[in-house]
CSV table of N, CA and C in Angstrom, one decimal:
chain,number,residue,atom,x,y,z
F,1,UNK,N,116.4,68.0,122.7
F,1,UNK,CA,115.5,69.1,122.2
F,1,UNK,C,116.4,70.2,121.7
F,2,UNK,N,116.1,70.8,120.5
F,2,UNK,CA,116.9,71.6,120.2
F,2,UNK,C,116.4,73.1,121.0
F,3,UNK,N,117.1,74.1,120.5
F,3,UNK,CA,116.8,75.4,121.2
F,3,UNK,C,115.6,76.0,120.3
F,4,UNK,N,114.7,77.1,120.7
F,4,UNK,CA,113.9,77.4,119.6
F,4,UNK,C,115.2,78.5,118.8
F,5,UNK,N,114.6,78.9,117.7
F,5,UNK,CA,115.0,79.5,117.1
F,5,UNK,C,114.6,80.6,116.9
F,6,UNK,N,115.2,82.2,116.7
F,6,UNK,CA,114.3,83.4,117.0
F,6,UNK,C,113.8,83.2,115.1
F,7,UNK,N,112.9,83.8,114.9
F,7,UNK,CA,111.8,84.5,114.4
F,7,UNK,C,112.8,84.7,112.5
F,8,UNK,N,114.0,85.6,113.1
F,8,UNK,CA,114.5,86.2,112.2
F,8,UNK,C,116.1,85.2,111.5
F,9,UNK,N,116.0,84.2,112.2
F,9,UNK,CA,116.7,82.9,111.7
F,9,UNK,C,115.9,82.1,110.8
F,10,UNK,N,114.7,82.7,111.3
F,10,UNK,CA,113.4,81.2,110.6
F,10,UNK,C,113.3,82.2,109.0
F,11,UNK,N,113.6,83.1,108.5
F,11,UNK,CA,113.8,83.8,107.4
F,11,UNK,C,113.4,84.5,107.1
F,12,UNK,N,112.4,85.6,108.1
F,12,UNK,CA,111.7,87.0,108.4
F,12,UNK,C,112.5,87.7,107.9
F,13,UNK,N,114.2,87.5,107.9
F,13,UNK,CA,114.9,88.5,107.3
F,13,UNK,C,114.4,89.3,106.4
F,14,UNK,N,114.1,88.6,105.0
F,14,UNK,CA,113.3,89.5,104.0
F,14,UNK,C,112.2,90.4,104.6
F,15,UNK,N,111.3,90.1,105.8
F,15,UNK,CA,110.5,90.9,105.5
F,15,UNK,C,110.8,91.9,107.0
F,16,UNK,N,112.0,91.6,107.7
F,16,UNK,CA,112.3,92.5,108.8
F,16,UNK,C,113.8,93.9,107.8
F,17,UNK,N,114.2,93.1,106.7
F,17,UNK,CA,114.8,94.4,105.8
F,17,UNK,C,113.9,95.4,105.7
F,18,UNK,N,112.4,95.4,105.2
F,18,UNK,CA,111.2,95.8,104.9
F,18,UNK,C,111.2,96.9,106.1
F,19,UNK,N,111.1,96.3,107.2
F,19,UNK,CA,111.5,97.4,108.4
F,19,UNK,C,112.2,98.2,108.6
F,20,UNK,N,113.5,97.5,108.6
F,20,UNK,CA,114.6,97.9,108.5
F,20,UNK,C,114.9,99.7,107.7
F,21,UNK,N,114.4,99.5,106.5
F,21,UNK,CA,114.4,100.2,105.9
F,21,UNK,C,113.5,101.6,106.0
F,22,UNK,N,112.3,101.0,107.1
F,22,UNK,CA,111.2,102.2,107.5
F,22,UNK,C,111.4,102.9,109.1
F,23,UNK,N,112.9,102.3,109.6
F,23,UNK,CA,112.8,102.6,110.9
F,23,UNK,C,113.9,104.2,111.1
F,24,UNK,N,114.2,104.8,109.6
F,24,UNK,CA,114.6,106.3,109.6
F,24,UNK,C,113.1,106.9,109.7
F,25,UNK,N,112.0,106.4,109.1
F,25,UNK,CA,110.5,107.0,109.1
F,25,UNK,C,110.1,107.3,110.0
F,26,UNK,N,110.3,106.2,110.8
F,26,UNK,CA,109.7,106.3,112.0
F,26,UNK,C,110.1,106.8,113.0
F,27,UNK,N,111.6,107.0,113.4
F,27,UNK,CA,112.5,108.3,114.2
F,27,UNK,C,112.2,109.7,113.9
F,28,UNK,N,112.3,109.7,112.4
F,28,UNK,CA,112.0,110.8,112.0
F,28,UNK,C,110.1,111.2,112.9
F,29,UNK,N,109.4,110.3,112.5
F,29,UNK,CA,108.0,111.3,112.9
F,29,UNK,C,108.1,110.9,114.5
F,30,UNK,N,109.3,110.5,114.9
F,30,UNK,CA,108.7,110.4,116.4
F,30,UNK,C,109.1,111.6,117.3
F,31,UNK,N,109.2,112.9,116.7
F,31,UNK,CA,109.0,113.9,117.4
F,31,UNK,C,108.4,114.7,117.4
F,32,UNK,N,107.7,115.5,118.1
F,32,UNK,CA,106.4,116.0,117.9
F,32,UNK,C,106.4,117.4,117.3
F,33,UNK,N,107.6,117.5,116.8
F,33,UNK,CA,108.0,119.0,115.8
F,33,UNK,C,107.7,119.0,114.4
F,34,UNK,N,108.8,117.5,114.1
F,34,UNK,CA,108.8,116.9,112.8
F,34,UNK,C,107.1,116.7,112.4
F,35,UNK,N,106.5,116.5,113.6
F,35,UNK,CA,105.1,115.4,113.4
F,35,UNK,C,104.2,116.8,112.9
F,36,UNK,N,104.3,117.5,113.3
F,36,UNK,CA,103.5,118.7,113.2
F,36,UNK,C,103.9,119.2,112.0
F,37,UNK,N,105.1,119.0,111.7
F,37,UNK,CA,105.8,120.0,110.7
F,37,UNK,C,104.9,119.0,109.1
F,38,UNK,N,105.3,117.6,109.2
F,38,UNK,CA,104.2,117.0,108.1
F,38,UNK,C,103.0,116.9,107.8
F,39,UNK,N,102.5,117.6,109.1
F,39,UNK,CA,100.7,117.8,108.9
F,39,UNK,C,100.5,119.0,108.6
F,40,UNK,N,101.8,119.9,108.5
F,40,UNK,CA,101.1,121.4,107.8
F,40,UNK,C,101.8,121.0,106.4
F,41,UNK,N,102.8,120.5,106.3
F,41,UNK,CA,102.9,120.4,104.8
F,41,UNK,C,101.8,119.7,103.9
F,42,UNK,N,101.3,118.7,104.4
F,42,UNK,CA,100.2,117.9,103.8
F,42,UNK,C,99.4,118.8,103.7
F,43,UNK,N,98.4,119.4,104.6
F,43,UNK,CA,97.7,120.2,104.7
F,43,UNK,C,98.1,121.1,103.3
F,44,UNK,N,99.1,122.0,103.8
F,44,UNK,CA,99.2,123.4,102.8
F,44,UNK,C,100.5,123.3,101.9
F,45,UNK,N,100.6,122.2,101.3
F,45,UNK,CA,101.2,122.0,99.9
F,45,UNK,C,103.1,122.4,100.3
F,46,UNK,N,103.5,122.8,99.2
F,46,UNK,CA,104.8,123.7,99.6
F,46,UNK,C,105.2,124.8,100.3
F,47,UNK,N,105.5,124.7,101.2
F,47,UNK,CA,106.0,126.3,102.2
F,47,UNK,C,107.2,126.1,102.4
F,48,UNK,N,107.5,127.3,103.2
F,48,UNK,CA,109.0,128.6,103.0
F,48,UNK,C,109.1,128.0,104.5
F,49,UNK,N,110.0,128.4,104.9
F,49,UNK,CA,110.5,128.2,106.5
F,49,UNK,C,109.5,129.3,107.4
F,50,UNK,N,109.2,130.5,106.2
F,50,UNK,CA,109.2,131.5,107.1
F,50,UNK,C,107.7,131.4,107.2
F,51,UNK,N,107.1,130.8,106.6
F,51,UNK,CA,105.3,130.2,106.4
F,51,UNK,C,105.7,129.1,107.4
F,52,UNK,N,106.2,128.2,107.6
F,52,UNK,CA,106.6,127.3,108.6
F,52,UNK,C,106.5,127.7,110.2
F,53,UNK,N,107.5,128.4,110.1
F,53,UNK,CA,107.5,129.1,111.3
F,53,UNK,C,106.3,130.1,112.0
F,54,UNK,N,106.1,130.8,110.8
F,54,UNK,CA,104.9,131.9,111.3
F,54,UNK,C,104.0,131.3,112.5
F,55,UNK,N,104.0,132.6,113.3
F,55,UNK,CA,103.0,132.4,114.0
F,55,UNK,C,102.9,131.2,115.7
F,56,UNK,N,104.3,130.6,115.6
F,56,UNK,CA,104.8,129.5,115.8
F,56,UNK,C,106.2,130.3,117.4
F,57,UNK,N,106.5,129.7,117.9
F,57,UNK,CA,108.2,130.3,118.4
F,57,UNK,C,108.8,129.4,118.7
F,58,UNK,N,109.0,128.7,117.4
F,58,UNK,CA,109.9,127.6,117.3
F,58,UNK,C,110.7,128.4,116.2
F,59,UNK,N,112.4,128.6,116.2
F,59,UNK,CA,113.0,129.6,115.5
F,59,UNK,C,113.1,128.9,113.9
F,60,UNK,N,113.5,129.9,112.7
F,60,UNK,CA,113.6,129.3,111.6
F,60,UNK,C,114.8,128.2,111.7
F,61,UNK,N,115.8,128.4,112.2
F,61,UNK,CA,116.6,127.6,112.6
F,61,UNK,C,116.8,126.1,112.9
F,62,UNK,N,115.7,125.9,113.8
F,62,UNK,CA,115.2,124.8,114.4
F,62,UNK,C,114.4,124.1,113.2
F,63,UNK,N,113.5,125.0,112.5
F,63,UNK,CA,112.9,123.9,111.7
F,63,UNK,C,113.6,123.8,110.4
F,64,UNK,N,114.7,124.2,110.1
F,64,UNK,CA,115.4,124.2,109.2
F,64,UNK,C,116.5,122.4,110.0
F,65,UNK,N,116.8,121.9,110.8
F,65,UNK,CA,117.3,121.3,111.4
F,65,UNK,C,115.9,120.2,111.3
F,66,UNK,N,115.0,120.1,111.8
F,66,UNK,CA,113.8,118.8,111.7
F,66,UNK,C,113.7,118.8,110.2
F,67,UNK,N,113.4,119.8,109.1
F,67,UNK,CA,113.0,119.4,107.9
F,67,UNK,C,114.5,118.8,107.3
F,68,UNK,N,115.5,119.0,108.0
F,68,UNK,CA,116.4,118.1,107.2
F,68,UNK,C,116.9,116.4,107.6
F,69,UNK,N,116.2,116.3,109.4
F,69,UNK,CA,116.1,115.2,109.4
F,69,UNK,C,114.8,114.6,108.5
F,70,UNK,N,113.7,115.2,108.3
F,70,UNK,CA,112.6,114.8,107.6
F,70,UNK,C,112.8,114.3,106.2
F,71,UNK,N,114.0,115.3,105.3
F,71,UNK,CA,114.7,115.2,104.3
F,71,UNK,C,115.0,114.0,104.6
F,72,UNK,N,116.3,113.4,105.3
F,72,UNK,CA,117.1,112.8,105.3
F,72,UNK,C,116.5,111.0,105.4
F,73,UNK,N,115.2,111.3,105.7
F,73,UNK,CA,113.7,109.9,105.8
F,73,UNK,C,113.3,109.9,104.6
F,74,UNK,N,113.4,111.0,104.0
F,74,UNK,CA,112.9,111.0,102.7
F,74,UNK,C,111.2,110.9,102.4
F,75,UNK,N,111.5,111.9,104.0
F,75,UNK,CA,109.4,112.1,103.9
F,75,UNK,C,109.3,113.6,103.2
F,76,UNK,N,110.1,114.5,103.1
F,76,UNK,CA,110.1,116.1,102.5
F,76,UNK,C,111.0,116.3,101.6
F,77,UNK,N,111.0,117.0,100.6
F,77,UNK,CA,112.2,117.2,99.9
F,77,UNK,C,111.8,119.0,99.3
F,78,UNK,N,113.1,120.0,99.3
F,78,UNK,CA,112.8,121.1,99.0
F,78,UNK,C,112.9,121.3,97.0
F,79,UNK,N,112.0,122.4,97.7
F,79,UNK,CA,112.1,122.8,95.6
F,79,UNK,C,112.6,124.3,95.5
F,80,UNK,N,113.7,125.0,94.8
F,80,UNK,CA,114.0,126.0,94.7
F,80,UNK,C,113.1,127.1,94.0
F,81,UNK,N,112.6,128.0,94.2
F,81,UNK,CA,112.0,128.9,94.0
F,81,UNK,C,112.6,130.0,93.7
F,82,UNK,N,113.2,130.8,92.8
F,82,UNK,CA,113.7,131.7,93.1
F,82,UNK,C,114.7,131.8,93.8
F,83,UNK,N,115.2,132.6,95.2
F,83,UNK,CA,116.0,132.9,96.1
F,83,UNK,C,115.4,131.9,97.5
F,84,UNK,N,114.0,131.5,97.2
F,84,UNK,CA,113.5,131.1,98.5
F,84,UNK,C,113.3,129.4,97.9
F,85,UNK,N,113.6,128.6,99.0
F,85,UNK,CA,113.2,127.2,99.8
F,85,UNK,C,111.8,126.5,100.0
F,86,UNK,N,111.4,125.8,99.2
F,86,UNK,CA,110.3,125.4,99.3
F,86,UNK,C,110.2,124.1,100.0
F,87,UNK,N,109.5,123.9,100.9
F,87,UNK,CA,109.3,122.1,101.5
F,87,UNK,C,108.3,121.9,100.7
F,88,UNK,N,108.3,120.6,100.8
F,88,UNK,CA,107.0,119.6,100.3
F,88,UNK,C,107.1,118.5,101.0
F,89,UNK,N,106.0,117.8,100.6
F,89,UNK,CA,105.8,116.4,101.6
F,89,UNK,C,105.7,115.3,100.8
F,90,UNK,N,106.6,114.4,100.9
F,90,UNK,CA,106.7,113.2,99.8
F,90,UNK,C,106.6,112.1,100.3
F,91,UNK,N,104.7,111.9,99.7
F,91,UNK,CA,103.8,110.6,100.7
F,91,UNK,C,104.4,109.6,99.9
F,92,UNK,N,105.6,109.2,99.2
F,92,UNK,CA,105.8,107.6,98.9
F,92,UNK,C,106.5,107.0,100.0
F,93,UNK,N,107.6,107.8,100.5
F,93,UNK,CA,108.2,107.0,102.0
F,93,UNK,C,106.8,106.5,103.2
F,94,UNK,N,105.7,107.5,103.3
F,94,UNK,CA,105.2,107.3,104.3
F,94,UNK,C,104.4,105.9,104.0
F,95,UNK,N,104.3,106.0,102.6
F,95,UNK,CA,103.3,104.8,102.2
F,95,UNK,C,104.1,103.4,102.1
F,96,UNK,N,105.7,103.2,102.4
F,96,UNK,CA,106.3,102.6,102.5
F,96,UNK,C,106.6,102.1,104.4
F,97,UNK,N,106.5,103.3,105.1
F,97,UNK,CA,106.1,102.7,106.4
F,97,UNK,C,105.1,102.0,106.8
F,98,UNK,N,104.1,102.6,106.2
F,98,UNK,CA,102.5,101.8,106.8
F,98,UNK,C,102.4,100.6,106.1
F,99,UNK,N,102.9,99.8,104.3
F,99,UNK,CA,103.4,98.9,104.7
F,99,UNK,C,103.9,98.0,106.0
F,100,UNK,N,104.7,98.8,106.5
F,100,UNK,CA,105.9,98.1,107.1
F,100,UNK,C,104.7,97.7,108.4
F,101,UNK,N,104.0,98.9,109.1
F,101,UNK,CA,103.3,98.6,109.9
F,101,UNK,C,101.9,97.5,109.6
F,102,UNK,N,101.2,97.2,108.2
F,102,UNK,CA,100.8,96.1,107.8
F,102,UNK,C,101.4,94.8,108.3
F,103,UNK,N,102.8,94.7,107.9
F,103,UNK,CA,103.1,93.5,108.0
F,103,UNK,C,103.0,93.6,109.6
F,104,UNK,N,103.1,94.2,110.3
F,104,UNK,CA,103.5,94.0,112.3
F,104,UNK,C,102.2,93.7,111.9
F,105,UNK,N,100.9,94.3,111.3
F,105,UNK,CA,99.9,93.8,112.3
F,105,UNK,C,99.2,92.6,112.0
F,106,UNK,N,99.8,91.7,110.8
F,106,UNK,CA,99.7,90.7,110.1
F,106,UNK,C,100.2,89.7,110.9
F,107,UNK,N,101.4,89.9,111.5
F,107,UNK,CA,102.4,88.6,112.5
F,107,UNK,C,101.3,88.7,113.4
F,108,UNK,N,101.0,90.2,114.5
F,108,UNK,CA,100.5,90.1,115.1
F,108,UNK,C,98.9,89.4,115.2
F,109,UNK,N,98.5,89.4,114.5
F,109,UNK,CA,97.1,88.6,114.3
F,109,UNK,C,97.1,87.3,113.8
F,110,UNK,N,98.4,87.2,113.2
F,110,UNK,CA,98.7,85.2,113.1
F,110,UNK,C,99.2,84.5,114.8
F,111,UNK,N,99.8,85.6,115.1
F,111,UNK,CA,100.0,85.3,116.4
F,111,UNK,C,99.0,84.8,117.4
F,112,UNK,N,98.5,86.0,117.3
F,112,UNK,CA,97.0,85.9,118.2
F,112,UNK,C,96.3,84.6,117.5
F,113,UNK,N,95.7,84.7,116.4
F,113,UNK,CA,95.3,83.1,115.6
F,113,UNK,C,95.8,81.9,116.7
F,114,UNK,N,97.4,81.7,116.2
F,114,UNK,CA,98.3,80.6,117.1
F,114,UNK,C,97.3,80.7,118.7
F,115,UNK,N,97.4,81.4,118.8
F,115,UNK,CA,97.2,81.7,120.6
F,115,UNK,C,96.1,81.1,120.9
F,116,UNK,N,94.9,81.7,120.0
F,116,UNK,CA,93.5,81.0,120.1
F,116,UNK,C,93.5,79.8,119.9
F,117,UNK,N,94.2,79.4,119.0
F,117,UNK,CA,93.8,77.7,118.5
F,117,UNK,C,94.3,76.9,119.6
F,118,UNK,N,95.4,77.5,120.1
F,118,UNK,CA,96.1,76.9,121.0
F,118,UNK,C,95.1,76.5,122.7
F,119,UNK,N,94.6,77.8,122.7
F,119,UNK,CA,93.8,77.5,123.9
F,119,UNK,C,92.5,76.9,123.9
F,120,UNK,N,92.0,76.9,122.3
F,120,UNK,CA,91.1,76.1,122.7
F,120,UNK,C,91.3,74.5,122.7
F,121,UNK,N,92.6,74.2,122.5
F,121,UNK,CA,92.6,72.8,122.1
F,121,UNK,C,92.5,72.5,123.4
């Protein structure tokens, strides 16, 4: 009997690159600064650090440091204004994760499928 084989031998590769490629996305929003910081951008369009921060005591500093990991995901990207920094929120990466999370929940319900057929046999 041969050994099974994992998943990503059987030729998932193509669609675990797909992942692959969304798992800066997902570090990125897994902290709850970053996470915050993309629901006020969405919300209120382009803002300044110091519209960011307002109101907030998390220092300009600090969120100068998450929006450039957020940059670096390529969920934000700034626009020059003048002398001042603009963020924005750039929904094509995010729409490229939730793909990613599509396909998990595609295996996972073929899986489950397998499972059922299997028990009722």
């Amino acid at each position: 009997m041969s050994p099974r084989t994992s998943p990503l031998a059987k030729g998932a590769r193509s669609k675990h690159s797909g992942l692959q490629k969304s798992a800066p996305i997902f570090a990125a929003l897994g902290d709850e600064t970053r996470l915050r910081l993309i629901a006020v951008l969405c919300a209120g369009g382009a803002l300044s650090i110091a519209q960011l921060t307002a109101g907030t005591d998390i220092t300009r500093q600090a969120v100068t440091k998450h929006l450039q990991v957020l940059a670096d995901a390529g969920l934000v990207h700034d626009i020059r204004q003048g002398r001042e920094r603009l963020w924005e929120f750039e929904p094509t990466r995010l729409e490229e994760a939730r793909r990613s999370l599509d396909t998990i929940a595609q295996q996972w319900d073929q899986a489950l499928t397998r499972l059922k057929s299997m028990l009722e046999q």
